[in-house]
mmCIF file of C-alpha atoms in Angstrom:
data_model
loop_
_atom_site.group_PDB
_atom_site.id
_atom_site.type_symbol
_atom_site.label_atom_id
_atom_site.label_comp_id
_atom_site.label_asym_id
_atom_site.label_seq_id
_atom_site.Cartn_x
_atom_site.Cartn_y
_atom_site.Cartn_z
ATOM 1 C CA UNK A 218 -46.081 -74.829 -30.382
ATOM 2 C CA UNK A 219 -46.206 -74.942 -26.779
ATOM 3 C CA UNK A 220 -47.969 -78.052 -25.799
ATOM 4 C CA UNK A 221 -49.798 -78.250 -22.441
ATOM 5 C CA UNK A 222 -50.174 -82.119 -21.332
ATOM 6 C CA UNK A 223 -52.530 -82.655 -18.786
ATOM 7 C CA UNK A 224 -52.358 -86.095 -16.999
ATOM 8 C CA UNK A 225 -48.368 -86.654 -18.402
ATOM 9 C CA UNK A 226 -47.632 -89.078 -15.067
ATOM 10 C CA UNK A 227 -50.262 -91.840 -17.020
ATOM 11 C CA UNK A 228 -49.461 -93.902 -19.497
ATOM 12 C CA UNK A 229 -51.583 -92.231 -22.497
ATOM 13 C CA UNK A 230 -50.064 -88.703 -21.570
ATOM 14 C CA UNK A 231 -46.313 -90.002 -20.853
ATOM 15 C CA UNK A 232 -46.211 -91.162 -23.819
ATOM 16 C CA UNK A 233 -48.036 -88.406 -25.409
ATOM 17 C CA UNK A 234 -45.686 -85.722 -23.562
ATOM 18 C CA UNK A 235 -42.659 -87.888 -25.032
ATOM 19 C CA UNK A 236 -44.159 -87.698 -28.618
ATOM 20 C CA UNK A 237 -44.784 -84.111 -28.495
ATOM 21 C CA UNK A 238 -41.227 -82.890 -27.233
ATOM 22 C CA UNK A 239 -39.774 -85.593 -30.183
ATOM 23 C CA UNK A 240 -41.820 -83.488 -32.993
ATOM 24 C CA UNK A 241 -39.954 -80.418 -31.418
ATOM 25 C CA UNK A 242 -43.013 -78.990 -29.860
ATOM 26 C CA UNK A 243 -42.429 -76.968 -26.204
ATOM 27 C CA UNK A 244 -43.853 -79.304 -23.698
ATOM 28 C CA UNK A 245 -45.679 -78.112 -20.464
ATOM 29 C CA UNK A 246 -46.762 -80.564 -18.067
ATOM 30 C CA UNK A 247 -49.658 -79.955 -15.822
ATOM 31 C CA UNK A 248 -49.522 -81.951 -12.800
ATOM 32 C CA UNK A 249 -51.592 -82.801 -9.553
ATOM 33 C CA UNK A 250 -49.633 -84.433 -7.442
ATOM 34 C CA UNK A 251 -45.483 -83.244 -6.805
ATOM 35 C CA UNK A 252 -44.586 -86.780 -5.727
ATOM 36 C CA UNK A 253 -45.757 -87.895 -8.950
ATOM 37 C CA UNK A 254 -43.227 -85.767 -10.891
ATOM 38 C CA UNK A 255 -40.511 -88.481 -10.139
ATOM 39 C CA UNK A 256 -42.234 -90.850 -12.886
ATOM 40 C CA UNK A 257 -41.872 -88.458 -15.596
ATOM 41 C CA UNK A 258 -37.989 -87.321 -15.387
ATOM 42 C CA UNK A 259 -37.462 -88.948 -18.574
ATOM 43 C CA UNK A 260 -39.727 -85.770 -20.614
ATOM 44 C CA UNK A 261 -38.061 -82.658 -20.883
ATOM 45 C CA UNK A 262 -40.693 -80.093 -19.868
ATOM 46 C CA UNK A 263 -41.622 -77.140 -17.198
ATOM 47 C CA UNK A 264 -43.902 -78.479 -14.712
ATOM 48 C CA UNK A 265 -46.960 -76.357 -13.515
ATOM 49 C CA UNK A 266 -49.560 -77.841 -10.540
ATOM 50 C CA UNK A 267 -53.386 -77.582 -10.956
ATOM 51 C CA UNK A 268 -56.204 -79.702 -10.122
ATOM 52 C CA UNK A 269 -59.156 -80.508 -12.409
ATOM 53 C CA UNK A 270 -61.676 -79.495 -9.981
ATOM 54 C CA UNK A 271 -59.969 -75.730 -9.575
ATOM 55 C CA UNK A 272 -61.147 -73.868 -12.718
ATOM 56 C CA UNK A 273 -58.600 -70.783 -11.747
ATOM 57 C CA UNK A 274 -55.237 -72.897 -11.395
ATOM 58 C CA UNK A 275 -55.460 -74.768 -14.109
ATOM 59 C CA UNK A 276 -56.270 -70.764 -16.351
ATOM 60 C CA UNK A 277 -53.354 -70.299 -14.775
ATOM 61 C CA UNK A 278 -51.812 -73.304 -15.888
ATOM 62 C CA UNK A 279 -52.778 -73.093 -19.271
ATOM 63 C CA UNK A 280 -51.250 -69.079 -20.045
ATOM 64 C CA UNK A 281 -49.523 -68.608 -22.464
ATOM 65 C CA UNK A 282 -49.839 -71.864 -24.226
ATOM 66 C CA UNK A 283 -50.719 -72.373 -27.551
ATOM 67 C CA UNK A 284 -52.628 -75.945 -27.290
ATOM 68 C CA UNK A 285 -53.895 -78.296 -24.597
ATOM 69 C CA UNK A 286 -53.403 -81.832 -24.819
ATOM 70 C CA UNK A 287 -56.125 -83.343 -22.077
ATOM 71 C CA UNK A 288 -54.688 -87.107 -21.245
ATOM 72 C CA UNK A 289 -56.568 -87.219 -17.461
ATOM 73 C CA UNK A 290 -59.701 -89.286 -18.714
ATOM 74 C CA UNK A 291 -61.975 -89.699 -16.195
ATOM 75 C CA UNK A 292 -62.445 -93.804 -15.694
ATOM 76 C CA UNK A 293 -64.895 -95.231 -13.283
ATOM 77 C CA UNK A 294 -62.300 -97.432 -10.992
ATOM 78 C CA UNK A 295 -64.586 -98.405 -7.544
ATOM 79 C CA UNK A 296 -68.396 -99.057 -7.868
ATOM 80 C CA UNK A 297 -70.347 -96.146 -7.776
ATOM 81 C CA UNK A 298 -74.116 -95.380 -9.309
ATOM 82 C CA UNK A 299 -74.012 -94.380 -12.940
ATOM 83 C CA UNK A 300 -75.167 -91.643 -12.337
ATOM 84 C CA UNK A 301 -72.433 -90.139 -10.062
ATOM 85 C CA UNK A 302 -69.783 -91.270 -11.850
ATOM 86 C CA UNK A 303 -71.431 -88.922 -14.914
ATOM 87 C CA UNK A 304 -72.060 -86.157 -12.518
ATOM 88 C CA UNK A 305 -68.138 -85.851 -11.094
ATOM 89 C CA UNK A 306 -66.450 -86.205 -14.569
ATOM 90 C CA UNK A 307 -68.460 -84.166 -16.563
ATOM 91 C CA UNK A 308 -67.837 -81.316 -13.360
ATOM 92 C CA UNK A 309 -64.287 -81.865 -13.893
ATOM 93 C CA UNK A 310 -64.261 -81.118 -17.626
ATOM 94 C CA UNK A 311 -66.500 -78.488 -17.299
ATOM 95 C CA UNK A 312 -63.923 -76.813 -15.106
ATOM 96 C CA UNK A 313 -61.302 -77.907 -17.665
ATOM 97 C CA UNK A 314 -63.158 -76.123 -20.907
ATOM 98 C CA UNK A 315 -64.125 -73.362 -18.472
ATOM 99 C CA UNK A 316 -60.173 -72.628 -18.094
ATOM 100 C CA UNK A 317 -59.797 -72.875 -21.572
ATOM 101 C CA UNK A 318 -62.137 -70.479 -22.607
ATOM 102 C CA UNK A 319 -60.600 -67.667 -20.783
ATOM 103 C CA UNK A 320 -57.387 -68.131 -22.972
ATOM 104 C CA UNK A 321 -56.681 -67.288 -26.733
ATOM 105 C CA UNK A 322 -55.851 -71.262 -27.221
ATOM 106 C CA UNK A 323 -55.443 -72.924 -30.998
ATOM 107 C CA UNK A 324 -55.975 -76.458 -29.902
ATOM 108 C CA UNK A 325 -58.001 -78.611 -27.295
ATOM 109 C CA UNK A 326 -57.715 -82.357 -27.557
ATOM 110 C CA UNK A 327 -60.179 -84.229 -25.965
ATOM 111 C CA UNK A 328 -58.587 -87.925 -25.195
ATOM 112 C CA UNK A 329 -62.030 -89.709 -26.339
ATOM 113 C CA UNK A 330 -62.794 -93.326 -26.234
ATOM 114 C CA UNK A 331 -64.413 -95.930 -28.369
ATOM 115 C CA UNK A 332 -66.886 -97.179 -26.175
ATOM 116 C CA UNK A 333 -68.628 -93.487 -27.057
ATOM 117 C CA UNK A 334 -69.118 -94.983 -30.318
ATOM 118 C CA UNK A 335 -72.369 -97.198 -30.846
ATOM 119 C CA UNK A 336 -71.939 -100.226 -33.424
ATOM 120 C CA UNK A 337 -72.433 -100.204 -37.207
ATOM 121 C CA UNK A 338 -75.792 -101.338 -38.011
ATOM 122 C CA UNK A 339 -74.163 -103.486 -40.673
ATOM 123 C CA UNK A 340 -71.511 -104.963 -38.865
ATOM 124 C CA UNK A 341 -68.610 -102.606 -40.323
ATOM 125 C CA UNK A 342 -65.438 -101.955 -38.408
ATOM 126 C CA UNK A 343 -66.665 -98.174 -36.693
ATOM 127 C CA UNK A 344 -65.599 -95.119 -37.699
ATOM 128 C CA UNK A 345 -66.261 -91.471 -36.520
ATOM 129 C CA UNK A 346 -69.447 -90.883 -37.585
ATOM 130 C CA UNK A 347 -70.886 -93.450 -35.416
ATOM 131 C CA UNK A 348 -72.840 -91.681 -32.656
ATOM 132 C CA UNK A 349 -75.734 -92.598 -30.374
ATOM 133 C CA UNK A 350 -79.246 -90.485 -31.282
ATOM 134 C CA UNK A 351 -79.600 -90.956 -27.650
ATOM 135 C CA UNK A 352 -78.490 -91.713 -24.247
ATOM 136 C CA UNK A 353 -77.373 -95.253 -24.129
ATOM 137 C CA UNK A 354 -79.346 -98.147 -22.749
ATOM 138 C CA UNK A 355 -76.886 -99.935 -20.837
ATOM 139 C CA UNK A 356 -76.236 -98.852 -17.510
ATOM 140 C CA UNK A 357 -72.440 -99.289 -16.928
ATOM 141 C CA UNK A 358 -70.813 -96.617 -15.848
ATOM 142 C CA UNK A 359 -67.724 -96.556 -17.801
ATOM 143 C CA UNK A 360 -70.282 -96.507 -21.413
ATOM 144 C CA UNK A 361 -72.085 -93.498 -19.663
ATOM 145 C CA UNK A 362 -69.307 -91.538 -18.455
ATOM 146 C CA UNK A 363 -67.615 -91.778 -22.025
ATOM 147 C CA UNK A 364 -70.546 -91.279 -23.738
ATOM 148 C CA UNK A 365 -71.214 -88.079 -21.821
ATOM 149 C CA UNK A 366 -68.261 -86.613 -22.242
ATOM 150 C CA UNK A 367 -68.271 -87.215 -25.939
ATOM 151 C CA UNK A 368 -71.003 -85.516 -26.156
ATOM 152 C CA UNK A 369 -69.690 -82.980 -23.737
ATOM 153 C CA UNK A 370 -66.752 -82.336 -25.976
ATOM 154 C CA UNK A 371 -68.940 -81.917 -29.223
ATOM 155 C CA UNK A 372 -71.245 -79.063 -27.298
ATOM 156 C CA UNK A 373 -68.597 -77.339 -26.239
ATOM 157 C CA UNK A 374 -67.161 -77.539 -30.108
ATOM 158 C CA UNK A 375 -70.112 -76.104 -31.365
ATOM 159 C CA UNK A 376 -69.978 -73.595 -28.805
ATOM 160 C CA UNK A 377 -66.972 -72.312 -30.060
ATOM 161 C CA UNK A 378 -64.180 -73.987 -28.424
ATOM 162 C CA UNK A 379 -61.550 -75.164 -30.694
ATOM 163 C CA UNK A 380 -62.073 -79.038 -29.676
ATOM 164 C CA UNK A 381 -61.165 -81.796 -31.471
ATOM 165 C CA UNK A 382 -61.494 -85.278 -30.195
ATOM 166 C CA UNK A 383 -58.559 -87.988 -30.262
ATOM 167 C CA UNK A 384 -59.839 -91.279 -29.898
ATOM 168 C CA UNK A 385 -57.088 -93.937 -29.404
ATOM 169 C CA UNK A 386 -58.152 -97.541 -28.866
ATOM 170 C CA UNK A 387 -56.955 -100.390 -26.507
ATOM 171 C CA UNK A 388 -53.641 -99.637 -25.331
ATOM 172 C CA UNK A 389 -50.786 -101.574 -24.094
ATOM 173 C CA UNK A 390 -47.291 -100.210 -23.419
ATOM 174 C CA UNK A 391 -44.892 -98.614 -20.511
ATOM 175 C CA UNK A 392 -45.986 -96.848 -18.003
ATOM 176 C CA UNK A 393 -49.024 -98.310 -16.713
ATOM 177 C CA UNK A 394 -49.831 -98.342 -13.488
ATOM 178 C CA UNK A 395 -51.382 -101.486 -14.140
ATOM 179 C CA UNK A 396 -55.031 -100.665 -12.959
ATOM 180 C CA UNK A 397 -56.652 -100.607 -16.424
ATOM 181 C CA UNK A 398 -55.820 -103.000 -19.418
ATOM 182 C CA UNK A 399 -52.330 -103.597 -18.358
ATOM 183 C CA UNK A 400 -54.236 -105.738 -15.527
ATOM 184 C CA UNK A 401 -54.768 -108.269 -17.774
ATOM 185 C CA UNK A 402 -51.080 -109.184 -18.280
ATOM 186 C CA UNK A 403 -50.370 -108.371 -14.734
ATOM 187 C CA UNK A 404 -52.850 -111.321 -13.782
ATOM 188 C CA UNK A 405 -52.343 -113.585 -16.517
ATOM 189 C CA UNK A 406 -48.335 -113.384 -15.591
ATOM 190 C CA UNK A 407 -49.109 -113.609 -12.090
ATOM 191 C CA UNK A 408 -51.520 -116.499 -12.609
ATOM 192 C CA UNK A 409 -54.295 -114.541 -11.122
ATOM 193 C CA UNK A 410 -56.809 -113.292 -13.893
ATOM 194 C CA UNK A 411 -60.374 -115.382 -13.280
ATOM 195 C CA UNK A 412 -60.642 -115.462 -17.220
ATOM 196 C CA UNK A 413 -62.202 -112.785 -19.658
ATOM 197 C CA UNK A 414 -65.277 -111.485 -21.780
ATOM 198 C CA UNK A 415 -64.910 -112.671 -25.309
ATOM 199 C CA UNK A 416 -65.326 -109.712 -27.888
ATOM 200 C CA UNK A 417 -64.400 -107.325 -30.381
ATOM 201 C CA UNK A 418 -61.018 -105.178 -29.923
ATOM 202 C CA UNK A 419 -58.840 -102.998 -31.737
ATOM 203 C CA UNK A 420 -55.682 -102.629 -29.943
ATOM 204 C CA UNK A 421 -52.564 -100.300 -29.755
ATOM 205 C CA UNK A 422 -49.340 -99.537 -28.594
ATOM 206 C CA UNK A 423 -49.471 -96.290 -26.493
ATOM 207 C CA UNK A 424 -46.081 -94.635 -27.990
ATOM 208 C CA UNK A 425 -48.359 -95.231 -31.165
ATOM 209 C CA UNK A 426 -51.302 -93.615 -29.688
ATOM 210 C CA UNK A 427 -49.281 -90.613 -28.121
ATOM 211 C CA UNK A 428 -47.986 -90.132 -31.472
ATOM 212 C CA UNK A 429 -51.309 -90.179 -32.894
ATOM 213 C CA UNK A 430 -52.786 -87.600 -30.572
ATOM 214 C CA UNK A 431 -49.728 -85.390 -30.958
ATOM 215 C CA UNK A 432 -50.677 -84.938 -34.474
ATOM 216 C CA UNK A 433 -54.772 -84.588 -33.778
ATOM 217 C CA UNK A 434 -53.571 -81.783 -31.988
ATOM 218 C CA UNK A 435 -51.037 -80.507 -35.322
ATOM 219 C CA UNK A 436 -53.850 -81.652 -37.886
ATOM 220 C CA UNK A 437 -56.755 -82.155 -36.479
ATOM 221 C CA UNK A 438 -59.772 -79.903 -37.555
ATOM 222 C CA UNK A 439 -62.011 -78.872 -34.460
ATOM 223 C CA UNK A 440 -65.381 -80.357 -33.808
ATOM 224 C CA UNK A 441 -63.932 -84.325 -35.290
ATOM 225 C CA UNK A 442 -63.164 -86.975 -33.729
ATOM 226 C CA UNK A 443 -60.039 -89.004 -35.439
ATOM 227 C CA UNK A 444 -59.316 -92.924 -34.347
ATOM 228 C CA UNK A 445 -56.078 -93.633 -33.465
ATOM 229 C CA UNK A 446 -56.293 -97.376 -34.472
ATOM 230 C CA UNK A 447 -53.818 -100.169 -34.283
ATOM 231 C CA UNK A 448 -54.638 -103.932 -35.220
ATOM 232 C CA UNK A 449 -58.305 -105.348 -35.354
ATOM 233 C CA UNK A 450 -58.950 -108.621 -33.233
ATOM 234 C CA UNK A 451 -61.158 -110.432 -30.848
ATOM 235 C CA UNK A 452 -60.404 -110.835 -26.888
ATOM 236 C CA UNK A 453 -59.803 -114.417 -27.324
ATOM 237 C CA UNK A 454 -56.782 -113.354 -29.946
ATOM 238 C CA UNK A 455 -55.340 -110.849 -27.989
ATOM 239 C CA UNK A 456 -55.672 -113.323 -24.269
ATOM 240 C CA UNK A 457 -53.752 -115.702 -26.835
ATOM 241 C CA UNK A 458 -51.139 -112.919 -27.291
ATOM 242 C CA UNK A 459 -50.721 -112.208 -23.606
ATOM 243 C CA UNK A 460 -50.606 -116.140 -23.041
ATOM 244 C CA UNK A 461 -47.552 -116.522 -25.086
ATOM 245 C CA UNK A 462 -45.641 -113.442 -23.938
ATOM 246 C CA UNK A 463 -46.064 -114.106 -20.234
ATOM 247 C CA UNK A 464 -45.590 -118.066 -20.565
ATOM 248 C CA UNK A 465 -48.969 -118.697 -19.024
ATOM 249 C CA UNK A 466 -51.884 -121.070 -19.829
ATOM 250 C CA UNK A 467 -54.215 -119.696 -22.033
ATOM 251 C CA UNK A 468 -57.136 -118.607 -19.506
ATOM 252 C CA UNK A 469 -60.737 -119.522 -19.998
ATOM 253 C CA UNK A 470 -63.624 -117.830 -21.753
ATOM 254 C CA UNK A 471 -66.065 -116.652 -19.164
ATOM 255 C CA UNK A 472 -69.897 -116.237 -20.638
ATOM 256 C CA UNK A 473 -70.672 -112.630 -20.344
ATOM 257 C CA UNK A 474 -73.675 -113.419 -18.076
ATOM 258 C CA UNK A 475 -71.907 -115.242 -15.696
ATOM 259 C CA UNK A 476 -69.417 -112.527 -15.554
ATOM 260 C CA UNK A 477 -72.133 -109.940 -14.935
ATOM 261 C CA UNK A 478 -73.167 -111.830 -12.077
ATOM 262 C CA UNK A 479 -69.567 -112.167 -10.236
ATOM 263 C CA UNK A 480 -69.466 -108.265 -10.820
ATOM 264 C CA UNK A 481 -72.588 -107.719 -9.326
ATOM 265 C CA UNK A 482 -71.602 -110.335 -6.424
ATOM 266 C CA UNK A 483 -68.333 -108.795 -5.611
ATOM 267 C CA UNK A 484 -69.881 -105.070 -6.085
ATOM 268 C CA UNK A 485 -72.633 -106.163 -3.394
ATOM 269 C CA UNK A 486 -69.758 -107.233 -0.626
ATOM 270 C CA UNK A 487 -67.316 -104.151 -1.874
ATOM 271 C CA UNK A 488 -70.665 -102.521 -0.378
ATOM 272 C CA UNK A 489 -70.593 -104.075 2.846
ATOM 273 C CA UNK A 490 -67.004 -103.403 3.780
ATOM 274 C CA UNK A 491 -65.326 -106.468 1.267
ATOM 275 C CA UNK A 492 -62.134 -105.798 -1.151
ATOM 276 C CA UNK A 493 -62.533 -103.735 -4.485
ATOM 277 C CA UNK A 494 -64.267 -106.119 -7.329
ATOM 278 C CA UNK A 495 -62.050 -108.067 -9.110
ATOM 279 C CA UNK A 496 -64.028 -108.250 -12.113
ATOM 280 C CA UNK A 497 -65.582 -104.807 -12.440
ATOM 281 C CA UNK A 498 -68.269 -103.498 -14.596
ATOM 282 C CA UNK A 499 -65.371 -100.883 -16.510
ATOM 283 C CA UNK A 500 -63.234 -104.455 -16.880
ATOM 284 C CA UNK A 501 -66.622 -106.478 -18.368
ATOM 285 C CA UNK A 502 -67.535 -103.119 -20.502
ATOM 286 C CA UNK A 503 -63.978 -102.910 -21.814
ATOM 287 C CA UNK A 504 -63.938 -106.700 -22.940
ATOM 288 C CA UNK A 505 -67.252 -106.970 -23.943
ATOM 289 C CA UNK A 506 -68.675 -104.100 -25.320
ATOM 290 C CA UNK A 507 -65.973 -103.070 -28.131
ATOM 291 C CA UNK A 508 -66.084 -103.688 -31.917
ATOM 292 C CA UNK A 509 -63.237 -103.368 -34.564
ATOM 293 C CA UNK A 510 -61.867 -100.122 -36.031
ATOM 294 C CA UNK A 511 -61.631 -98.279 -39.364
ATOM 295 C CA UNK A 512 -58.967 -95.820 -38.618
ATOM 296 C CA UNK A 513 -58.658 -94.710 -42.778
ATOM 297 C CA UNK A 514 -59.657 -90.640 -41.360
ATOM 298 C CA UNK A 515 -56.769 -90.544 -39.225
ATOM 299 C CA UNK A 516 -54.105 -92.039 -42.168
ATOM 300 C CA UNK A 517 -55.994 -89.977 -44.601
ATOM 301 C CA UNK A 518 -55.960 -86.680 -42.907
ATOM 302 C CA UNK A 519 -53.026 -86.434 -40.097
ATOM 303 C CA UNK A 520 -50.762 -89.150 -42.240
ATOM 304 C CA UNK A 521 -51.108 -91.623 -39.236
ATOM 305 C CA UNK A 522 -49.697 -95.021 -39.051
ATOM 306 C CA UNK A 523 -48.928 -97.152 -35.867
ATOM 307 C CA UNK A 524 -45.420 -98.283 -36.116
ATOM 308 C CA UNK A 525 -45.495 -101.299 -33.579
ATOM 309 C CA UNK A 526 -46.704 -104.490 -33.802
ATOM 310 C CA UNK A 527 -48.985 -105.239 -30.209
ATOM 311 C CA UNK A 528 -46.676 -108.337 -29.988
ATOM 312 C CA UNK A 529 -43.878 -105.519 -29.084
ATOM 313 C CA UNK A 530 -46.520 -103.712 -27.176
ATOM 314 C CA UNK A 531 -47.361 -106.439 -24.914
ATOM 315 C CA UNK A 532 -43.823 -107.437 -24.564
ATOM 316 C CA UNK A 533 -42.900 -103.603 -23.727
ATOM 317 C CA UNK A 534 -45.869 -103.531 -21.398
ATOM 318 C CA UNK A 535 -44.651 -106.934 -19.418
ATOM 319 C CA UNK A 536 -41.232 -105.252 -18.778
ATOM 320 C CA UNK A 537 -42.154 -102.568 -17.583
ATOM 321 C CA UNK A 538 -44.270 -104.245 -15.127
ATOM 322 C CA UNK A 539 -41.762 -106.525 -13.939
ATOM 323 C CA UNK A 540 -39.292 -103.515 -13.768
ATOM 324 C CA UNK A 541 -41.490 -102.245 -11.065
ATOM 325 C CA UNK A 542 -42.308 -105.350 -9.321
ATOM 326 C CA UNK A 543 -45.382 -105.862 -10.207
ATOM 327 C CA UNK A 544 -45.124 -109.154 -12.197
ATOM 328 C CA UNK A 545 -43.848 -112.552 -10.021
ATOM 329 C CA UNK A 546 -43.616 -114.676 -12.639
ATOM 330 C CA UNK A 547 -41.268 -115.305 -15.104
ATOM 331 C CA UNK A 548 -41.984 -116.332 -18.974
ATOM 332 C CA UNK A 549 -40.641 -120.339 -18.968
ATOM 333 C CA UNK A 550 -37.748 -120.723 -20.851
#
């Protein structure tokens, strides 16, 4: 097939354009920014530039292509009401299924995220069935934004569209700018990370979950949602993970109201002129708000497994970032 990856310079669609050229599919990279074509010489691909908010470049884009691989999620990164946050990322990917609908395409994969997914009533690891009967209560906008668009993505399934919804977990691995998860081993490493929000995870390695969405896109049947899942554990296993790969002190616990608080603090003087939050409400929502995984539809139906450990994923992730600089310290010998 030819394979159109949308967001290819981030992690999730680097690895995702390397996956799909490896199972011999065309590759087609859709790109914003030229200067950002540098960090992706490694894919072989032809390049074409669009922009999520222009519904007619990215129709362009997208002719003559036989499936569209969507890896630009939309993540709330500087404090901003709920409620715009919602408003711009649903208007982006209303332009993006707009395109999409003007073209005779087999395949849409929506990059999804757990958070979408409410928790088991009886404490089971969740699975795709989960869904909310309503609008969340919580207010944070990285739960609302993925929650809309989930729910975005189904409507436009029933509508018609031949969506199906790839839902990779917690990811670690090359190529991360280092403004999402991959902060947390930036920080620990650096011996800057104020601590964490003790939780529920299930965590990946990104070639893993490129892999995984490669075949959604192969396998998947349109209007489901498949987990890409890795290994099940809570935030204080995974922070002891980091700990040991970065040659750091394990870091402290920090109560989930407390944390909510220093959010709210350093939101308040963002507000008045101050540096980005430190701890943001996406960072607390990400640690805190998770649960563990049943990925069985995904082995069952598309055959898939990960194939790395997130030991190697961590330690893949902390090269990479001191490769580009980003990491001071050294592991102790």
């Amino acid at each position: 097939m030819r394979i159109a990856i949308v967001g290819a310079t981030g992690m999730l669609g680097h690895h995702t354009a390397l996956a799909t050229s490896r199972a011999g599919h065309e590759v087609i990279v859709v790109y914003r920014n030229p200067r950002s074509l540098e960090s992706i010489r490694d894919v072989q691909c032809e390049a074409r530039q669009a922009d999520l908010n222009d519904r007619g470049a990215l129709r362009n884009a997208f002719t003559g292509i036989d499936a569209v691989i969507n890896c630009a999620g939309y993540y709330p990164t500087i404090p901003r009401p709920w409620r715009d946050e919602v408003q711009i990322a649903k208007a982006q990917m209303q332009n993006f299924y707009d395109a999409c609908a003007d073209l005779p395409l087999r395949k849409i994969v929506y990059l999804g995220a757990a958070i979408a997914l409410p928790h088991d009533s009886n404490g089971r690891p969740g699975n795709e069935e989960l869904r909310y009967r309503e609008q969340p209560n919580k207010k944070s906008p990285y739960l609302q934004v993925k929650w809309a668009l989930d729910e975005q993505a189904l409507a436009m399934a029933q509508q018609g569209l031949p969506i199906t919804i790839g839902i990779p977990t917690m990811t670690f691995g090359e190529f991360d700018p280092g403004n999402t998860t991959g902060r947390l081993i930036i920080e620990l490493a650096n011996r800057s990370l104020p601590g964490y929000v003790n939780g529920r995870r299930n965590v990946i390695y990104a070639g893993d979950a490129g892999r995984g969405l490669v075949r959604v896109c192969e396998a998947g049947r349109a209007s489901e949602r498949y987990l890409l899942a890795g290994e099940n554990m809570t935030m204080e296993e995974l922070m002891g993970k980091v700990a040991v790969a970065v040659g750091a002190p394990m870091p402290k616990a920090i109560p989930l109201n407390v944390a909510r608080l220093v959010s709210a603090w350093q939101t308040f003087r963002f507000k008045l002129g101050g540096p980005e939050p430190q701890v943001s409400d996406s960072a607390i929502a990400v640690m805190s708000s998770g649960q563990f995984i049943n990925g069985e539809k995904a082995r069952q139906q598309l055959g898939f497994y990960p194939e790395v450990s997130i030991d190697k994923a961590i330690a893949r992730a902390l090269d990479w970032f001191r490769g580009k600089g980003l990491v001071k310290t050294r592991a102790a010998a």
